[in-house]
Structures are given as C-alpha cells and as structure tokens.
C-alpha cells in the first residue's frame, strides 16, 4: 500500500499514479508491470517494479505477497522440497510444500508467518474465496477445497468457466509438464495427485453450518498497514480489539494481479 522512495530513504506514504511500462532492465528481471506512486513527503515519483525473478527479489527485499511467495518457493526448492505457488483469485498468494513425513501438501504463508492454517483466509480474514490454484514444476492443481469449509457457498461464486472445463484445462497442462519429467517421477506424482483429489473431495468432518464455531480463534490479516487492511475488510478480530499496525516490511496485497 505504498512504495520505497529513494530520495526519502524509507517506505513512503504515497499516492498511486497508475501503471508504467517496464524498462528493459526491469523486464530482464521478469517485471511484467510497474506501479508508480507520488511520495507525499518529497513529491518524487517512485517506481515499484513487480519483479517475478526471485534472485532479484532477494536483492531488493521489497514486495508484497506475490514477491514474498516467489522468494519462499525458491528457498523451499533450494532446501530440496517440492513447492507450490498458490494463487487466490480474491487477491492473495501463498505457498505449499510437500511433506514426505505427512504424505500431503502443507499450507505456508510467508507474509503471515503462518504454517498449516488453510482456513485462515476464510475464517480469520473473512475472504469470500472462489478459486485457489497451486502451481509447481510438476503441474497445476485446483486446491480451493483445502481452503474452505463452505464449499457450497464457494461453488456458487465460481463462474469463470464450467468445473469440467477447468478440470480438463488443468489436467492437460499438468500432463504436458509431466511429459518433461522421467516416467517414474511422472507416475509417482500422478498417484499423489489422485490421493490429493480423493482427500479434497472427502466429506468435511463437520457440516458447513458449524463452520463459524471456531472463527474467533483465527486472526485477521497481519501484513500491511491498518488502513489498507481495513479498506480490504481483512482485519478480522482486530476490528473488534483494536489494530496494532501490521508487520513491518510486509505490505501484502495485489498478489492475484501479479
């Protein structure tokens, strides 16, 4: 919800000026777009390239949820884990990693310092989820069901295409990616995908009507300024208890528009 001002030398409160075309240098680091801001302190126009190259992001150390997820996926892969970059179409990005010990994909949100709390967004932030897709070097999967206890409501908001068309598009994309891997690797992950789909389709442990019972235990969004989180209606319990300003340096948001 702001931009780094080189003249002021700090994260400046800024007025958005819209998009700018990325320079050749910015494109070299996979910036498909650039946001422009006017620093309210010094009047300078600040550029915020939305870099997608994780190596460049480790240099700049600036970004929002999309940049944090890119970097964290790089770290997970460097440590030898299979990782997913998860895109929430209601504007957030996080990660998953494959846990060999647990035999499943586990939710991780580097912006929120959160581990294995997939219902955080729906129950804590108050999100009205639609689609959550998980992308990895092994394929792409629809993992929305992992992040909701109100599938009936979510399904009613999924209007971009038919469920059959989405499933076929993801199947075809994953099949094309798997053909670039060794047959044994492809077969291993085909089997794991089937197990994941069965787990996601299994009946929930409790009815949707009871899904709000533990809502008070889930926090609202922590990253980003209070004003920005309030405008997005993601404060959760903070709006009843008083906000504390959010985590420093993690100005979340606009992940779904990476």
PDB file of C-alpha atoms in Angstrom:
ATOM      1  CA  UNK A   1       0.000   0.000   0.000  1.00  0.00           C
ATOM      2  CA  UNK A   2       2.991   2.264  -0.540  1.00  0.00           C
ATOM      3  CA  UNK A   3       6.351   2.427  -2.291  1.00  0.00           C
ATOM      4  CA  UNK A   4      10.011   2.827  -1.428  1.00  0.00           C
ATOM      5  CA  UNK A   5      11.167   6.398  -2.004  1.00  0.00           C
ATOM      6  CA  UNK A   6      14.853   6.623  -2.931  1.00  0.00           C
ATOM      7  CA  UNK A   7      15.006  10.326  -2.003  1.00  0.00           C
ATOM      8  CA  UNK A   8      13.421   9.911   1.435  1.00  0.00           C
ATOM      9  CA  UNK A   9      15.154   6.592   2.038  1.00  0.00           C
ATOM     10  CA  UNK A  10      12.110   4.971   3.553  1.00  0.00           C
ATOM     11  CA  UNK A  11       8.809   3.301   2.808  1.00  0.00           C
ATOM     12  CA  UNK A  12       6.764   6.341   1.863  1.00  0.00           C
ATOM     13  CA  UNK A  13       3.102   7.012   2.158  1.00  0.00           C
ATOM     14  CA  UNK A  14       2.318   7.569  -1.479  1.00  0.00           C
ATOM     15  CA  UNK A  15      -0.396   8.472  -3.933  1.00  0.00           C
ATOM     16  CA  UNK A  16      -0.875   5.879  -6.697  1.00  0.00           C
ATOM     17  CA  UNK A  17      -0.276   7.196 -10.210  1.00  0.00           C
ATOM     18  CA  UNK A  18      -1.183   4.052 -12.149  1.00  0.00           C
ATOM     19  CA  UNK A  19       0.941   1.745 -14.252  1.00  0.00           C
ATOM     20  CA  UNK A  20       4.144   2.404 -16.154  1.00  0.00           C
ATOM     21  CA  UNK A  21       5.824   0.379 -18.882  1.00  0.00           C
ATOM     22  CA  UNK A  22       8.728  -1.683 -17.519  1.00  0.00           C
ATOM     23  CA  UNK A  23      12.201  -0.727 -18.677  1.00  0.00           C
ATOM     24  CA  UNK A  24      14.492  -3.179 -20.442  1.00  0.00           C
ATOM     25  CA  UNK A  25      16.358  -3.732 -17.153  1.00  0.00           C
ATOM     26  CA  UNK A  26      13.124  -4.333 -15.265  1.00  0.00           C
ATOM     27  CA  UNK A  27      11.939  -6.784 -17.928  1.00  0.00           C
ATOM     28  CA  UNK A  28      15.256  -8.618 -17.604  1.00  0.00           C
ATOM     29  CA  UNK A  29      14.207  -9.430 -14.029  1.00  0.00           C
ATOM     30  CA  UNK A  30      10.758 -10.556 -15.201  1.00  0.00           C
ATOM     31  CA  UNK A  31       8.792  -7.442 -14.257  1.00  0.00           C
ATOM     32  CA  UNK A  32       5.663  -7.557 -16.418  1.00  0.00           C
ATOM     33  CA  UNK A  33       4.352  -4.299 -14.972  1.00  0.00           C
ATOM     34  CA  UNK A  34       5.429  -1.326 -12.869  1.00  0.00           C
ATOM     35  CA  UNK A  35       3.340   0.612 -10.359  1.00  0.00           C
ATOM     36  CA  UNK A  36       4.002   4.342  -9.985  1.00  0.00           C
ATOM     37  CA  UNK A  37       3.467   6.422  -6.847  1.00  0.00           C
ATOM     38  CA  UNK A  38       3.932  10.052  -5.831  1.00  0.00           C
ATOM     39  CA  UNK A  39       5.731  10.343  -2.490  1.00  0.00           C
ATOM     40  CA  UNK A  40       3.657  12.587  -0.252  1.00  0.00           C
ATOM     41  CA  UNK A  41       6.775  13.667   1.666  1.00  0.00           C
ATOM     42  CA  UNK A  42       9.075  14.857  -1.137  1.00  0.00           C
ATOM     43  CA  UNK A  43       6.881  14.781  -4.249  1.00  0.00           C
ATOM     44  CA  UNK A  44       9.140  12.353  -6.115  1.00  0.00           C
ATOM     45  CA  UNK A  45       7.601   9.793  -8.473  1.00  0.00           C
ATOM     46  CA  UNK A  46       8.503   6.330  -7.225  1.00  0.00           C
ATOM     47  CA  UNK A  47       8.574   3.207  -9.385  1.00  0.00           C
ATOM     48  CA  UNK A  48       7.638  -0.190  -7.968  1.00  0.00           C
ATOM     49  CA  UNK A  49       8.566  -2.905 -10.492  1.00  0.00           C
ATOM     50  CA  UNK A  50       6.647  -6.119  -9.764  1.00  0.00           C
ATOM     51  CA  UNK A  51       9.629  -8.413 -10.222  1.00  0.00           C
ATOM     52  CA  UNK A  52       8.995 -12.127 -10.663  1.00  0.00           C
ATOM     53  CA  UNK A  53      12.657 -13.162 -10.606  1.00  0.00           C
ATOM     54  CA  UNK A  54      13.306 -14.416  -7.050  1.00  0.00           C
ATOM     55  CA  UNK A  55      17.033 -13.674  -7.273  1.00  0.00           C
ATOM     56  CA  UNK A  56      16.277 -10.011  -7.970  1.00  0.00           C
ATOM     57  CA  UNK A  57      13.743 -10.010  -5.134  1.00  0.00           C
ATOM     58  CA  UNK A  58      16.419 -11.243  -2.735  1.00  0.00           C
ATOM     59  CA  UNK A  59      18.447  -8.188  -3.806  1.00  0.00           C
ATOM     60  CA  UNK A  60      15.678  -5.627  -3.465  1.00  0.00           C
ATOM     61  CA  UNK A  61      13.990  -7.222  -0.402  1.00  0.00           C
ATOM     62  CA  UNK A  62      10.813  -5.335  -1.257  1.00  0.00           C
ATOM     63  CA  UNK A  63       7.436  -6.526  -2.371  1.00  0.00           C
ATOM     64  CA  UNK A  64       4.015  -7.745  -1.460  1.00  0.00           C
ATOM     65  CA  UNK A  65       2.545 -11.213  -1.069  1.00  0.00           C
ATOM     66  CA  UNK A  66       3.432 -12.313  -4.615  1.00  0.00           C
ATOM     67  CA  UNK A  67       7.079 -11.374  -4.182  1.00  0.00           C
ATOM     68  CA  UNK A  68       7.278 -12.999  -0.747  1.00  0.00           C
ATOM     69  CA  UNK A  69       5.744 -16.215  -2.117  1.00  0.00           C
ATOM     70  CA  UNK A  70       8.176 -16.246  -5.061  1.00  0.00           C
ATOM     71  CA  UNK A  71      11.153 -15.946  -2.708  1.00  0.00           C
ATOM     72  CA  UNK A  72       9.835 -18.514  -0.271  1.00  0.00           C
ATOM     73  CA  UNK A  73       9.228 -21.048  -3.056  1.00  0.00           C
ATOM     74  CA  UNK A  74      12.859 -20.528  -4.118  1.00  0.00           C
ATOM     75  CA  UNK A  75      14.011 -21.221  -0.553  1.00  0.00           C
ATOM     76  CA  UNK A  76      11.856 -24.346  -0.304  1.00  0.00           C
ATOM     77  CA  UNK A  77      13.217 -25.682  -3.599  1.00  0.00           C
ATOM     78  CA  UNK A  78      16.791 -24.851  -2.576  1.00  0.00           C
ATOM     79  CA  UNK A  79      16.246 -26.945   0.553  1.00  0.00           C
ATOM     80  CA  UNK A  80      15.106 -29.872  -1.571  1.00  0.00           C
ATOM     81  CA  UNK A  81      11.337 -29.582  -1.038  1.00  0.00           C
ATOM     82  CA  UNK A  82       8.690 -29.694  -3.718  1.00  0.00           C
ATOM     83  CA  UNK A  83       6.867 -26.374  -3.554  1.00  0.00           C
ATOM     84  CA  UNK A  84       3.704 -24.817  -4.911  1.00  0.00           C
ATOM     85  CA  UNK A  85       2.937 -21.149  -5.576  1.00  0.00           C
ATOM     86  CA  UNK A  86      -0.746 -20.770  -4.685  1.00  0.00           C
ATOM     87  CA  UNK A  87      -2.814 -18.083  -6.380  1.00  0.00           C
ATOM     88  CA  UNK A  88      -6.032 -16.997  -4.685  1.00  0.00           C
ATOM     89  CA  UNK A  89      -8.229 -15.245  -7.242  1.00  0.00           C
ATOM     90  CA  UNK A  90      -9.602 -12.954  -4.498  1.00  0.00           C
ATOM     91  CA  UNK A  91      -6.162 -11.323  -4.302  1.00  0.00           C
ATOM     92  CA  UNK A  92      -3.531 -13.139  -2.282  1.00  0.00           C
ATOM     93  CA  UNK A  93      -0.628 -15.508  -2.907  1.00  0.00           C
ATOM     94  CA  UNK A  94       0.993 -18.065  -0.594  1.00  0.00           C
ATOM     95  CA  UNK A  95       2.911 -21.376  -0.759  1.00  0.00           C
ATOM     96  CA  UNK A  96       2.523 -25.079  -0.138  1.00  0.00           C
ATOM     97  CA  UNK A  97       5.231 -27.687   0.297  1.00  0.00           C
ATOM     98  CA  UNK A  98       5.119 -31.442   0.017  1.00  0.00           C
ATOM     99  CA  UNK A  99       5.695 -33.079   3.402  1.00  0.00           C
ATOM    100  CA  UNK A 100       7.079 -36.557   2.975  1.00  0.00           C
ATOM    101  CA  UNK A 101       6.523 -37.251   6.677  1.00  0.00           C
ATOM    102  CA  UNK A 102       2.828 -36.348   6.465  1.00  0.00           C
ATOM    103  CA  UNK A 103       2.298 -37.506   2.894  1.00  0.00           C
ATOM    104  CA  UNK A 104       0.467 -34.338   1.901  1.00  0.00           C
ATOM    105  CA  UNK A 105       0.805 -30.743   0.717  1.00  0.00           C
ATOM    106  CA  UNK A 106       1.056 -28.281   3.624  1.00  0.00           C
ATOM    107  CA  UNK A 107      -0.039 -24.642   3.584  1.00  0.00           C
ATOM    108  CA  UNK A 108       2.641 -21.980   4.278  1.00  0.00           C
ATOM    109  CA  UNK A 109       2.142 -18.194   4.168  1.00  0.00           C
ATOM    110  CA  UNK A 110       5.446 -16.281   4.419  1.00  0.00           C
ATOM    111  CA  UNK A 111       3.665 -12.903   4.637  1.00  0.00           C
ATOM    112  CA  UNK A 112       1.648 -14.006   7.659  1.00  0.00           C
ATOM    113  CA  UNK A 113       4.293 -16.240   9.282  1.00  0.00           C
ATOM    114  CA  UNK A 114       1.677 -18.975   9.133  1.00  0.00           C
ATOM    115  CA  UNK A 115       2.027 -22.787   8.922  1.00  0.00           C
ATOM    116  CA  UNK A 116      -0.709 -25.310   8.115  1.00  0.00           C
ATOM    117  CA  UNK A 117      -3.682 -22.990   8.720  1.00  0.00           C
ATOM    118  CA  UNK A 118      -5.550 -23.290   5.408  1.00  0.00           C
ATOM    119  CA  UNK A 119      -8.815 -21.867   6.797  1.00  0.00           C
ATOM    120  CA  UNK A 120      -7.128 -18.654   7.942  1.00  0.00           C
ATOM    121  CA  UNK A 121      -8.347 -16.646   4.952  1.00  0.00           C
ATOM    122  CA  UNK A 122     -11.989 -17.674   5.104  1.00  0.00           C
ATOM    123  CA  UNK A 123     -12.437 -17.789   8.879  1.00  0.00           C
ATOM    124  CA  UNK A 124      -9.929 -15.176  10.029  1.00  0.00           C
ATOM    125  CA  UNK A 125      -9.767 -12.644   7.216  1.00  0.00           C
ATOM    126  CA  UNK A 126     -13.363 -13.105   6.104  1.00  0.00           C
ATOM    127  CA  UNK A 127     -12.483 -13.838   2.473  1.00  0.00           C
ATOM    128  CA  UNK A 128     -15.145 -14.976   0.013  1.00  0.00           C
ATOM    129  CA  UNK A 129     -12.980 -17.445  -1.871  1.00  0.00           C
ATOM    130  CA  UNK A 130     -13.572 -18.503  -5.468  1.00  0.00           C
ATOM    131  CA  UNK A 131     -10.535 -20.209  -6.999  1.00  0.00           C
ATOM    132  CA  UNK A 132      -7.193 -21.215  -5.469  1.00  0.00           C
ATOM    133  CA  UNK A 133      -4.760 -22.796  -7.923  1.00  0.00           C
ATOM    134  CA  UNK A 134      -1.426 -24.354  -6.944  1.00  0.00           C
ATOM    135  CA  UNK A 135       1.433 -24.116  -9.475  1.00  0.00           C
ATOM    136  CA  UNK A 136       4.634 -26.133  -9.299  1.00  0.00           C
ATOM    137  CA  UNK A 137       7.323 -27.584 -11.537  1.00  0.00           C
ATOM    138  CA  UNK A 138       5.196 -30.743 -11.563  1.00  0.00           C
ATOM    139  CA  UNK A 139       1.878 -29.264 -12.700  1.00  0.00           C
ATOM    140  CA  UNK A 140      -1.078 -27.166 -11.632  1.00  0.00           C
ATOM    141  CA  UNK A 141      -3.952 -28.213  -9.377  1.00  0.00           C
ATOM    142  CA  UNK A 142      -7.219 -26.713  -8.147  1.00  0.00           C
ATOM    143  CA  UNK A 143      -6.723 -26.747  -4.363  1.00  0.00           C
ATOM    144  CA  UNK A 144      -9.654 -24.487  -3.420  1.00  0.00           C
ATOM    145  CA  UNK A 145     -11.372 -27.141  -1.304  1.00  0.00           C
ATOM    146  CA  UNK A 146      -8.404 -27.226   1.075  1.00  0.00           C
ATOM    147  CA  UNK A 147      -9.017 -23.586   1.982  1.00  0.00           C
ATOM    148  CA  UNK A 148     -12.754 -23.593   2.644  1.00  0.00           C
ATOM    149  CA  UNK A 149     -15.280 -25.153   4.984  1.00  0.00           C
ATOM    150  CA  UNK A 150     -18.100 -23.618   2.950  1.00  0.00           C
ATOM    151  CA  UNK A 151     -17.694 -25.334  -0.393  1.00  0.00           C
ATOM    152  CA  UNK A 152     -21.349 -24.891  -1.315  1.00  0.00           C
ATOM    153  CA  UNK A 153     -21.034 -21.116  -0.990  1.00  0.00           C
ATOM    154  CA  UNK A 154     -17.692 -21.035  -2.787  1.00  0.00           C
ATOM    155  CA  UNK A 155     -19.016 -23.139  -5.651  1.00  0.00           C
ATOM    156  CA  UNK A 156     -21.798 -20.622  -6.197  1.00  0.00           C
ATOM    157  CA  UNK A 157     -19.187 -17.897  -6.795  1.00  0.00           C
ATOM    158  CA  UNK A 158     -17.127 -19.909  -9.319  1.00  0.00           C
ATOM    159  CA  UNK A 159     -18.445 -18.515 -12.586  1.00  0.00           C
ATOM    160  CA  UNK A 160     -15.386 -18.081 -14.827  1.00  0.00           C
ATOM    161  CA  UNK A 161     -15.956 -21.400 -16.589  1.00  0.00           C
ATOM    162  CA  UNK A 162     -17.584 -24.755 -16.002  1.00  0.00           C
ATOM    163  CA  UNK A 163     -15.997 -27.089 -13.463  1.00  0.00           C
ATOM    164  CA  UNK A 164     -15.473 -29.652 -16.219  1.00  0.00           C
ATOM    165  CA  UNK A 165     -13.655 -27.127 -18.430  1.00  0.00           C
ATOM    166  CA  UNK A 166     -11.390 -26.056 -15.574  1.00  0.00           C
ATOM    167  CA  UNK A 167     -10.566 -29.648 -14.652  1.00  0.00           C
ATOM    168  CA  UNK A 168      -9.701 -30.508 -18.243  1.00  0.00           C
ATOM    169  CA  UNK A 169      -7.508 -27.419 -18.681  1.00  0.00           C
ATOM    170  CA  UNK A 170      -5.565 -28.241 -15.524  1.00  0.00           C
ATOM    171  CA  UNK A 171      -5.291 -31.919 -16.482  1.00  0.00           C
ATOM    172  CA  UNK A 172      -3.925 -31.048 -19.932  1.00  0.00           C
ATOM    173  CA  UNK A 173      -1.443 -28.517 -18.550  1.00  0.00           C
ATOM    174  CA  UNK A 174      -0.192 -30.948 -15.931  1.00  0.00           C
ATOM    175  CA  UNK A 175       0.086 -33.782 -18.465  1.00  0.00           C
ATOM    176  CA  UNK A 176       2.215 -31.570 -20.735  1.00  0.00           C
ATOM    177  CA  UNK A 177       4.512 -30.678 -17.827  1.00  0.00           C
ATOM    178  CA  UNK A 178       4.781 -34.303 -16.668  1.00  0.00           C
ATOM    179  CA  UNK A 179       5.983 -35.337 -20.147  1.00  0.00           C
ATOM    180  CA  UNK A 180       9.140 -33.298 -19.462  1.00  0.00           C
ATOM    181  CA  UNK A 181       9.940 -35.472 -16.410  1.00  0.00           C
ATOM    182  CA  UNK A 182      11.196 -39.030 -16.120  1.00  0.00           C
ATOM    183  CA  UNK A 183       8.357 -41.589 -16.412  1.00  0.00           C
ATOM    184  CA  UNK A 184       8.908 -42.809 -12.845  1.00  0.00           C
ATOM    185  CA  UNK A 185       8.656 -39.255 -11.486  1.00  0.00           C
ATOM    186  CA  UNK A 186       5.522 -38.558 -13.524  1.00  0.00           C
ATOM    187  CA  UNK A 187       3.913 -41.801 -12.316  1.00  0.00           C
ATOM    188  CA  UNK A 188       4.769 -41.010  -8.684  1.00  0.00           C
ATOM    189  CA  UNK A 189       3.101 -37.604  -8.856  1.00  0.00           C
ATOM    190  CA  UNK A 190       0.141 -38.885 -10.834  1.00  0.00           C
ATOM    191  CA  UNK A 191      -0.526 -41.188  -7.909  1.00  0.00           C
ATOM    192  CA  UNK A 192      -0.074 -38.421  -5.350  1.00  0.00           C
ATOM    193  CA  UNK A 193      -2.420 -36.162  -7.322  1.00  0.00           C
ATOM    194  CA  UNK A 194      -5.088 -38.852  -7.253  1.00  0.00           C
ATOM    195  CA  UNK A 195      -4.699 -39.242  -3.485  1.00  0.00           C
ATOM    196  CA  UNK A 196      -4.911 -35.469  -3.029  1.00  0.00           C
ATOM    197  CA  UNK A 197      -8.085 -35.220  -5.120  1.00  0.00           C
ATOM    198  CA  UNK A 198      -9.683 -38.012  -3.092  1.00  0.00           C
ATOM    199  CA  UNK A 199      -8.786 -36.253   0.165  1.00  0.00           C
ATOM    200  CA  UNK A 200     -10.129 -32.901  -1.061  1.00  0.00           C
ATOM    201  CA  UNK A 201     -13.377 -34.492  -2.235  1.00  0.00           C
ATOM    202  CA  UNK A 202     -13.922 -36.373   1.030  1.00  0.00           C
ATOM    203  CA  UNK A 203     -16.887 -35.160   3.108  1.00  0.00           C
ATOM    204  CA  UNK A 204     -15.928 -32.437   5.606  1.00  0.00           C
ATOM    205  CA  UNK A 205     -15.587 -33.529   9.236  1.00  0.00           C
ATOM    206  CA  UNK A 206     -18.486 -31.271  10.228  1.00  0.00           C
ATOM    207  CA  UNK A 207     -21.384 -29.578   8.449  1.00  0.00           C
ATOM    208  CA  UNK A 208     -20.964 -26.129   6.886  1.00  0.00           C
ATOM    209  CA  UNK A 209     -23.452 -24.671   9.361  1.00  0.00           C
ATOM    210  CA  UNK A 210     -20.935 -25.277  12.145  1.00  0.00           C
ATOM    211  CA  UNK A 211     -18.003 -23.763  10.270  1.00  0.00           C
ATOM    212  CA  UNK A 212     -18.110 -20.488  12.207  1.00  0.00           C
ATOM    213  CA  UNK A 213     -17.779 -22.142  15.612  1.00  0.00           C
ATOM    214  CA  UNK A 214     -14.018 -21.578  15.874  1.00  0.00           C
ATOM    215  CA  UNK A 215     -13.899 -18.354  13.858  1.00  0.00           C
ATOM    216  CA  UNK A 216     -12.891 -16.258  16.861  1.00  0.00           C
ATOM    217  CA  UNK A 217      -9.679 -18.302  17.130  1.00  0.00           C
ATOM    218  CA  UNK A 218      -8.420 -17.234  13.685  1.00  0.00           C
ATOM    219  CA  UNK A 219      -6.656 -13.855  13.351  1.00  0.00           C
ATOM    220  CA  UNK A 220      -7.284 -11.243  10.689  1.00  0.00           C
ATOM    221  CA  UNK A 221      -4.597 -10.241   8.240  1.00  0.00           C
ATOM    222  CA  UNK A 222      -1.342  -9.111   9.869  1.00  0.00           C
ATOM    223  CA  UNK A 223       0.661  -7.803   6.874  1.00  0.00           C
ATOM    224  CA  UNK A 224       0.114  -4.301   5.525  1.00  0.00           C
ATOM    225  CA  UNK A 225      -0.973  -1.060   7.162  1.00  0.00           C
ATOM    226  CA  UNK A 226      -4.104  -0.917   9.289  1.00  0.00           C
ATOM    227  CA  UNK A 227      -5.775   1.485   6.861  1.00  0.00           C
ATOM    228  CA  UNK A 228      -5.059  -0.758   3.886  1.00  0.00           C
ATOM    229  CA  UNK A 229      -6.278  -3.901   5.656  1.00  0.00           C
ATOM    230  CA  UNK A 230      -9.403  -2.127   6.852  1.00  0.00           C
ATOM    231  CA  UNK A 231     -10.184  -0.967   3.298  1.00  0.00           C
ATOM    232  CA  UNK A 232      -9.962  -4.601   2.163  1.00  0.00           C
ATOM    233  CA  UNK A 233     -12.119  -5.743   5.123  1.00  0.00           C
ATOM    234  CA  UNK A 234      -9.403  -8.212   6.218  1.00  0.00           C
ATOM    235  CA  UNK A 235      -8.812  -7.088   9.810  1.00  0.00           C
ATOM    236  CA  UNK A 236     -10.842  -9.964  11.231  1.00  0.00           C
ATOM    237  CA  UNK A 237     -10.785  -9.937  15.049  1.00  0.00           C
ATOM    238  CA  UNK A 238      -8.639  -6.777  15.061  1.00  0.00           C
ATOM    239  CA  UNK A 239     -11.625  -4.664  14.125  1.00  0.00           C
ATOM    240  CA  UNK A 240     -13.156  -5.635  17.478  1.00  0.00           C
ATOM    241  CA  UNK A 241      -9.994  -5.495  19.593  1.00  0.00           C
ATOM    242  CA  UNK A 242      -8.032  -2.591  18.075  1.00  0.00           C
ATOM    243  CA  UNK A 243      -5.311  -2.851  15.428  1.00  0.00           C
ATOM    244  CA  UNK A 244      -1.587  -2.785  16.123  1.00  0.00           C
ATOM    245  CA  UNK A 245      -0.181  -1.555  12.822  1.00  0.00           C
ATOM    246  CA  UNK A 246       0.721  -4.764  11.000  1.00  0.00           C
ATOM    247  CA  UNK A 247       4.048  -6.451  10.405  1.00  0.00           C
ATOM    248  CA  UNK A 248       6.882  -4.213   9.337  1.00  0.00           C
ATOM    249  CA  UNK A 249       8.113  -4.588   5.788  1.00  0.00           C
ATOM    250  CA  UNK A 250       5.318  -6.875   4.574  1.00  0.00           C
ATOM    251  CA  UNK A 251       2.955  -4.719   2.607  1.00  0.00           C
ATOM    252  CA  UNK A 252       0.694  -7.505   1.387  1.00  0.00           C
ATOM    253  CA  UNK A 253      -1.724  -7.440  -1.466  1.00  0.00           C
ATOM    254  CA  UNK A 254      -2.327  -7.402  -5.166  1.00  0.00           C
ATOM    255  CA  UNK A 255      -0.986 -10.935  -5.362  1.00  0.00           C
ATOM    256  CA  UNK A 256      -3.722 -12.071  -7.717  1.00  0.00           C
ATOM    257  CA  UNK A 257      -2.723  -9.359 -10.156  1.00  0.00           C
ATOM    258  CA  UNK A 258       0.912 -10.387 -10.378  1.00  0.00           C
TER     259      UNK A 258
END
